[in-house]
mmCIF file of C-alpha atoms in Angstrom:
data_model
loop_
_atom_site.group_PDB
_atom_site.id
_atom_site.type_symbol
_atom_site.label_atom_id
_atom_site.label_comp_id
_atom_site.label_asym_id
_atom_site.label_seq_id
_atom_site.Cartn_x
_atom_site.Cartn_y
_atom_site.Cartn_z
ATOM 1 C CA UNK A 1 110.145 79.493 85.035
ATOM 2 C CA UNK A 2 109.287 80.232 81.282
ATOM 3 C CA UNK A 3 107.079 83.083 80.096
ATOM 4 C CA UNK A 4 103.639 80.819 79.967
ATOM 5 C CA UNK A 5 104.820 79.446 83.428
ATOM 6 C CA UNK A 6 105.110 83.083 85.128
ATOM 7 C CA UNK A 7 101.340 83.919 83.283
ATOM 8 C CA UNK A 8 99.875 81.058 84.757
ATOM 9 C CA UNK A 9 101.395 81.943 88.570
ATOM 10 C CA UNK A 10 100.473 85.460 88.060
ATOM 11 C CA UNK A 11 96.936 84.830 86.509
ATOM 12 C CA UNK A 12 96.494 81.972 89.899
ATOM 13 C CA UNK A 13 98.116 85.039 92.614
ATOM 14 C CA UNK A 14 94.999 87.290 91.083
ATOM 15 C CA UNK A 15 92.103 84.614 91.537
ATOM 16 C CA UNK A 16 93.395 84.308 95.008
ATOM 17 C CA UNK A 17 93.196 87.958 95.622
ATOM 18 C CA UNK A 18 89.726 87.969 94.526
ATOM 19 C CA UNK A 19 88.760 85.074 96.641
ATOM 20 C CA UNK A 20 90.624 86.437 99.534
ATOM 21 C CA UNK A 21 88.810 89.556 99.327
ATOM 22 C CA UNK A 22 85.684 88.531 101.513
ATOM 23 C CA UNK A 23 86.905 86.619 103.990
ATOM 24 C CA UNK A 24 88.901 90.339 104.877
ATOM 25 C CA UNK A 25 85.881 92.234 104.538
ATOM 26 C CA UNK A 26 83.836 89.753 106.805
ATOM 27 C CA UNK A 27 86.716 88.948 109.891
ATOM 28 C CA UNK A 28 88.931 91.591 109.433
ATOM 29 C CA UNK A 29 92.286 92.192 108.609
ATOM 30 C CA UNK A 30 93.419 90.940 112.698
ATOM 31 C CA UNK A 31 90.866 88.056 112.829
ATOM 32 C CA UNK A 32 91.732 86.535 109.374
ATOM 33 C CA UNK A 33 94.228 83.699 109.866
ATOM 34 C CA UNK A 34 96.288 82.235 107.217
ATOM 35 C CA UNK A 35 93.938 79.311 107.063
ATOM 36 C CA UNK A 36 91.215 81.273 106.835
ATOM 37 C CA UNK A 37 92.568 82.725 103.584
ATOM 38 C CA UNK A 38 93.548 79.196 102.438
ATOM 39 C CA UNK A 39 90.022 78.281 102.636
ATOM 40 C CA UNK A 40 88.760 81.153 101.454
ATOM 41 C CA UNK A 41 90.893 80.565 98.353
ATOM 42 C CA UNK A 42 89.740 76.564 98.282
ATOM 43 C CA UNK A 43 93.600 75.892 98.965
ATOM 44 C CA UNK A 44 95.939 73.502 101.036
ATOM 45 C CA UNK A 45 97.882 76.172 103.763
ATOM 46 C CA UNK A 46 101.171 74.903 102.259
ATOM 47 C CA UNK A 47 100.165 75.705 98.912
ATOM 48 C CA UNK A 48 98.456 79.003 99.907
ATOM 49 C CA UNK A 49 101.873 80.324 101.223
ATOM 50 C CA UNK A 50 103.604 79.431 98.109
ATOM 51 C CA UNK A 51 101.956 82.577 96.498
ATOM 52 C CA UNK A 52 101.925 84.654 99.963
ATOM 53 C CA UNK A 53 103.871 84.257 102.848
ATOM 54 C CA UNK A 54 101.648 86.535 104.975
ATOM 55 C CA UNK A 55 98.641 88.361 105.311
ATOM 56 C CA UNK A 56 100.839 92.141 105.022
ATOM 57 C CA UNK A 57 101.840 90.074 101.342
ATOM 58 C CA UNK A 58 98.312 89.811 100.527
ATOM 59 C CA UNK A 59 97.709 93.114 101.456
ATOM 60 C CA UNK A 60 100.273 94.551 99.081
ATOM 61 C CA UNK A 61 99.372 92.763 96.367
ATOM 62 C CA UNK A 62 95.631 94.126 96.821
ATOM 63 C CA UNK A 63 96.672 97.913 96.751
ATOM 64 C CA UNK A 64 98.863 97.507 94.009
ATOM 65 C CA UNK A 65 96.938 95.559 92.281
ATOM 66 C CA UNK A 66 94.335 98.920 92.664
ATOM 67 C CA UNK A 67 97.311 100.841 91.644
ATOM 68 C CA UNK A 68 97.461 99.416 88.288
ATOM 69 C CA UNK A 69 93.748 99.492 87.745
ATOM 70 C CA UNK A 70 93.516 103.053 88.499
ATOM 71 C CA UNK A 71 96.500 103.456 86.559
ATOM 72 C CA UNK A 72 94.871 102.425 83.586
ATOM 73 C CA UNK A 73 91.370 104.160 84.036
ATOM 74 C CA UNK A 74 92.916 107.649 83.844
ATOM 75 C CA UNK A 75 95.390 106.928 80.531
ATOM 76 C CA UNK A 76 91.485 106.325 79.317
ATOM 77 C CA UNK A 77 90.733 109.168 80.504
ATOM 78 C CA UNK A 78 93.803 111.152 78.912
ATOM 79 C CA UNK A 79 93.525 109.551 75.927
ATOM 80 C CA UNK A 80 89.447 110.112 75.057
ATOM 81 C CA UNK A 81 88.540 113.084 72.985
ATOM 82 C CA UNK A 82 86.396 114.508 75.680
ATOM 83 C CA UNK A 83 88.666 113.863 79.029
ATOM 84 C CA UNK A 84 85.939 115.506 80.877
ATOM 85 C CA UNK A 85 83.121 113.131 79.731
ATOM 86 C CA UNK A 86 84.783 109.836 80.187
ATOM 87 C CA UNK A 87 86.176 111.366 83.964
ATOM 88 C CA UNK A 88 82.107 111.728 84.556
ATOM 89 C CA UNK A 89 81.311 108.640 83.186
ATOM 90 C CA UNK A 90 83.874 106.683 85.463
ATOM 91 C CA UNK A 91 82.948 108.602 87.981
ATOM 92 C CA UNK A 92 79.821 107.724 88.219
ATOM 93 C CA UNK A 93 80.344 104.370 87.424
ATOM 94 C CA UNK A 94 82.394 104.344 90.110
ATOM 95 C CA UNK A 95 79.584 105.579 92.786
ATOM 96 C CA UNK A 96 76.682 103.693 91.452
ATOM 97 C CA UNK A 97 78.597 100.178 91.496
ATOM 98 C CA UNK A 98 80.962 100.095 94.589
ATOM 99 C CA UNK A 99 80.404 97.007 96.507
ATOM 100 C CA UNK A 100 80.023 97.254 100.180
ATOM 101 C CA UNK A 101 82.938 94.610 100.058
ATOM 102 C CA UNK A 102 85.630 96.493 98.309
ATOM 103 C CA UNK A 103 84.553 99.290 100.721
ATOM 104 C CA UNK A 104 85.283 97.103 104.048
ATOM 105 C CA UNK A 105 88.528 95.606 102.278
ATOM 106 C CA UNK A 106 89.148 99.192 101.961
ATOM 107 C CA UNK A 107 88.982 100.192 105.472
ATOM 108 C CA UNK A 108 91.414 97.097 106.632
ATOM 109 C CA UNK A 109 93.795 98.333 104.052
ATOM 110 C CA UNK A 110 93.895 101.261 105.653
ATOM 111 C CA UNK A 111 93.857 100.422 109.554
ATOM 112 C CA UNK A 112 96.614 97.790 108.243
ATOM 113 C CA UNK A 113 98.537 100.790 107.208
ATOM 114 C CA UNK A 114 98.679 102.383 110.622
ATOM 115 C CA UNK A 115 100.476 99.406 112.170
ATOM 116 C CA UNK A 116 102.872 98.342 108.728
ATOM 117 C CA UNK A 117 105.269 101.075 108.002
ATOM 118 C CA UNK A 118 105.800 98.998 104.511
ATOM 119 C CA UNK A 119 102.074 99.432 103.435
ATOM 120 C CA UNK A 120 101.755 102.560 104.829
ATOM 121 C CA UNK A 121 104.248 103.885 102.261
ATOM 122 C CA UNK A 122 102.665 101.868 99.577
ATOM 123 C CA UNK A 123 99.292 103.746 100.363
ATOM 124 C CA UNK A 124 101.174 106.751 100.514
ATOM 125 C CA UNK A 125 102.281 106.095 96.745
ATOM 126 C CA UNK A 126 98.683 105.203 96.152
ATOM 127 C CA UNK A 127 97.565 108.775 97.321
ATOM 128 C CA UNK A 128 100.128 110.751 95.303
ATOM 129 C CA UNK A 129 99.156 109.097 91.820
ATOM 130 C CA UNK A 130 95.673 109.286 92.427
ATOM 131 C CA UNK A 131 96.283 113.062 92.957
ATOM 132 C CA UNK A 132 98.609 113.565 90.395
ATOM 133 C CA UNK A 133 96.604 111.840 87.419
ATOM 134 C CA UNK A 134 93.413 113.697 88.942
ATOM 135 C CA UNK A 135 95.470 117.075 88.355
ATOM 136 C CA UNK A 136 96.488 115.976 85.052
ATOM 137 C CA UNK A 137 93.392 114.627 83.786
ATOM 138 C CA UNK A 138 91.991 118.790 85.269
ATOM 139 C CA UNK A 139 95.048 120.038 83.085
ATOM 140 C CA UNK A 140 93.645 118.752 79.915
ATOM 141 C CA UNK A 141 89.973 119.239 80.478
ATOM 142 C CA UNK A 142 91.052 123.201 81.353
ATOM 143 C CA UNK A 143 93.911 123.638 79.061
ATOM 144 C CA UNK A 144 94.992 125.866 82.063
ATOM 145 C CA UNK A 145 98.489 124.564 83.287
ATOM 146 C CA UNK A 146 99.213 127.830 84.996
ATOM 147 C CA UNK A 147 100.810 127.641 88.583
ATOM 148 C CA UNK A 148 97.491 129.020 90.127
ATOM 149 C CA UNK A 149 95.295 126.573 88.085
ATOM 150 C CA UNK A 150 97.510 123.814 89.342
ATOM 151 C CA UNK A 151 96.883 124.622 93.024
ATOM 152 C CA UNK A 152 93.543 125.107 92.618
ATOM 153 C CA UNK A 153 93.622 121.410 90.940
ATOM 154 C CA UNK A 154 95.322 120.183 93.510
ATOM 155 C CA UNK A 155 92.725 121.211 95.949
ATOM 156 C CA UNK A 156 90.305 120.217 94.104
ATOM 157 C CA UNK A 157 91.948 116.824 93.559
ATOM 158 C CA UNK A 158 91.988 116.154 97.607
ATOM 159 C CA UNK A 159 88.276 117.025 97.229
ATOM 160 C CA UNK A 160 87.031 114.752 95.006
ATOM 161 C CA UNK A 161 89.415 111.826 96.919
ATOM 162 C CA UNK A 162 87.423 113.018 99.962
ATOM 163 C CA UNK A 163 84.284 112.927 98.132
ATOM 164 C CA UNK A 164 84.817 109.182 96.978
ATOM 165 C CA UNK A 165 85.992 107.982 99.521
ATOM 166 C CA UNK A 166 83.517 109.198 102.398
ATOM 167 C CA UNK A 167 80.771 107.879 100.090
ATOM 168 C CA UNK A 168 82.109 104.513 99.908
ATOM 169 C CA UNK A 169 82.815 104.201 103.563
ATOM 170 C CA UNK A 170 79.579 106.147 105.084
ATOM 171 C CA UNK A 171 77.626 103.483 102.724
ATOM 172 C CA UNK A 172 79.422 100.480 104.389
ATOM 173 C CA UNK A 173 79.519 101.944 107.429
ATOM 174 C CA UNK A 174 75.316 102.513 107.215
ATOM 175 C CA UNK A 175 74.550 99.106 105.405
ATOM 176 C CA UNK A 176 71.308 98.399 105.548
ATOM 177 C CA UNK A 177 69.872 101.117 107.650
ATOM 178 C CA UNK A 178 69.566 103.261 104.436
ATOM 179 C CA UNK A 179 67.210 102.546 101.942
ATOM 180 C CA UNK A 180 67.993 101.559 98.047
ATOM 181 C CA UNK A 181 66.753 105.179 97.409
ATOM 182 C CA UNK A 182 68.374 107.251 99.921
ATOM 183 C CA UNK A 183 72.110 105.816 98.302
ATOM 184 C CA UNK A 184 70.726 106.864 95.039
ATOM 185 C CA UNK A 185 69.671 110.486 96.163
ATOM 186 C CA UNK A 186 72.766 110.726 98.156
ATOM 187 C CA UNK A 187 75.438 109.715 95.146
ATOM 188 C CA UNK A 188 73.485 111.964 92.768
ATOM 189 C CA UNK A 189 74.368 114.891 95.187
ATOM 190 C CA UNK A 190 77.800 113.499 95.151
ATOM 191 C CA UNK A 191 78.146 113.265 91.592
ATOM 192 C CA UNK A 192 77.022 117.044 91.301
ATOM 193 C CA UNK A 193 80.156 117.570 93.391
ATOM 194 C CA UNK A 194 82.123 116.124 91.380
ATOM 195 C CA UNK A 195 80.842 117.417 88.116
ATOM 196 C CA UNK A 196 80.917 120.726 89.521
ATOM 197 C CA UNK A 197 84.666 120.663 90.493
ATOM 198 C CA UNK A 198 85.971 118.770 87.526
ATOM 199 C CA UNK A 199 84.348 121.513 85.055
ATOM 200 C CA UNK A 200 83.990 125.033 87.198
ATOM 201 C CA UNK A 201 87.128 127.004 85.751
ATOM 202 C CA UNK A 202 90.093 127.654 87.968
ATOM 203 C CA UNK A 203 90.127 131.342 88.884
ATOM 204 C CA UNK A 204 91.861 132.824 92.135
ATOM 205 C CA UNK A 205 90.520 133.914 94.972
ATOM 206 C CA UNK A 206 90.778 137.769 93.995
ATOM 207 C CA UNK A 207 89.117 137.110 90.619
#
């Protein structure tokens, strides 16, 4: 398979994942079939299987798929003149546009993990260079690489994971019993969360 040949395949595999996407969030990860996906993806089943054999495939294309994305959001982050601005910015970004979808795909992803030992691990990686690049991106923004700073950004890293992540599930988990306005008010007092653990200097306990 030439160059142009391999682009094509891999530009087809990433319109399938995006098509795929809802007919996770709606059924499940356990009452999705193959076919299901097929459809989803406005595919034969033969040809569908010719870019995944399985649903645990699909699945690890999705996360690291994410990996890559997130990858690239914090070397934007490392690279802008104000790291602390643009971490804000995407951020926020982050809270004020995260489909209910994604959040649902999320939660599969996650109860998938439980049961594959494969994806598990892969989530696992997931975790640690989320963490690390939120550390990093706290390193520049502090120009404090000390070993106490760097615990204190690691805490603070697990925080803001927490943060994000509990958002995104308590607002798919709540759907439509909260109002437009209430998700607003709430990821404004998340975002003052975050902004004040990305910028409060690191200091120890005893000072």
């Amino acid at each position: 398979m030439d160059v142009s040949a391999t682009q094509t395949a891999s530009k087809r595999a990433s319109d399938i994942l995006d098509q795929v996407k809802s007919a996770f969030a709606l059924n499940g990860f356990e009452g999705t079939s193959m076919q299901d996906l097929a459809q989803a993806a406005q595919m034969s089943v033969g040809n569908f299987y010719r870019y995944f054999s399985s649903k645990d495939a699909i699945i690890t294309a999705l996360v690291k798929r994410d990996l890559e994305e997130i990858e690239a959001l914090f070397e934007t982050i490392n690279a802008a003149p104000d790291p602390g601005k643009m971490f804000m910015t995407l951020m926020r970004e982050r809270i004020e546009t995260l489909p209910c979808e994604d959040a649902a795909l999320w939660s599969e992803v996650q109860a998938a993990s439980y049961r594959s030992p494969d994806i598990a691990k892969l989530m696992r990686t997931m975790d640690e260079t989320v963490r690390c690049n939120m550390v990093k991106a706290l390193v520049r923004i502090h120009r404090d690489d000390s070993p106490g700073a760097l615990r204190i950004y690691e805490t603070r890293a697990h925080l803001m994971m927490l943060l994000i992540h509990g958002f995104s599930q308590r607002k798919y988990c709540a759907g439509k019993d909260v109002s437009v306005e209430q998700w607003t008010a709430l990821g404004e007092h998340v975002l003052s969360t975050l902004h004040d653990t990305i910028f409060t200097p690191p200091a120890t306990p005893s000072e």
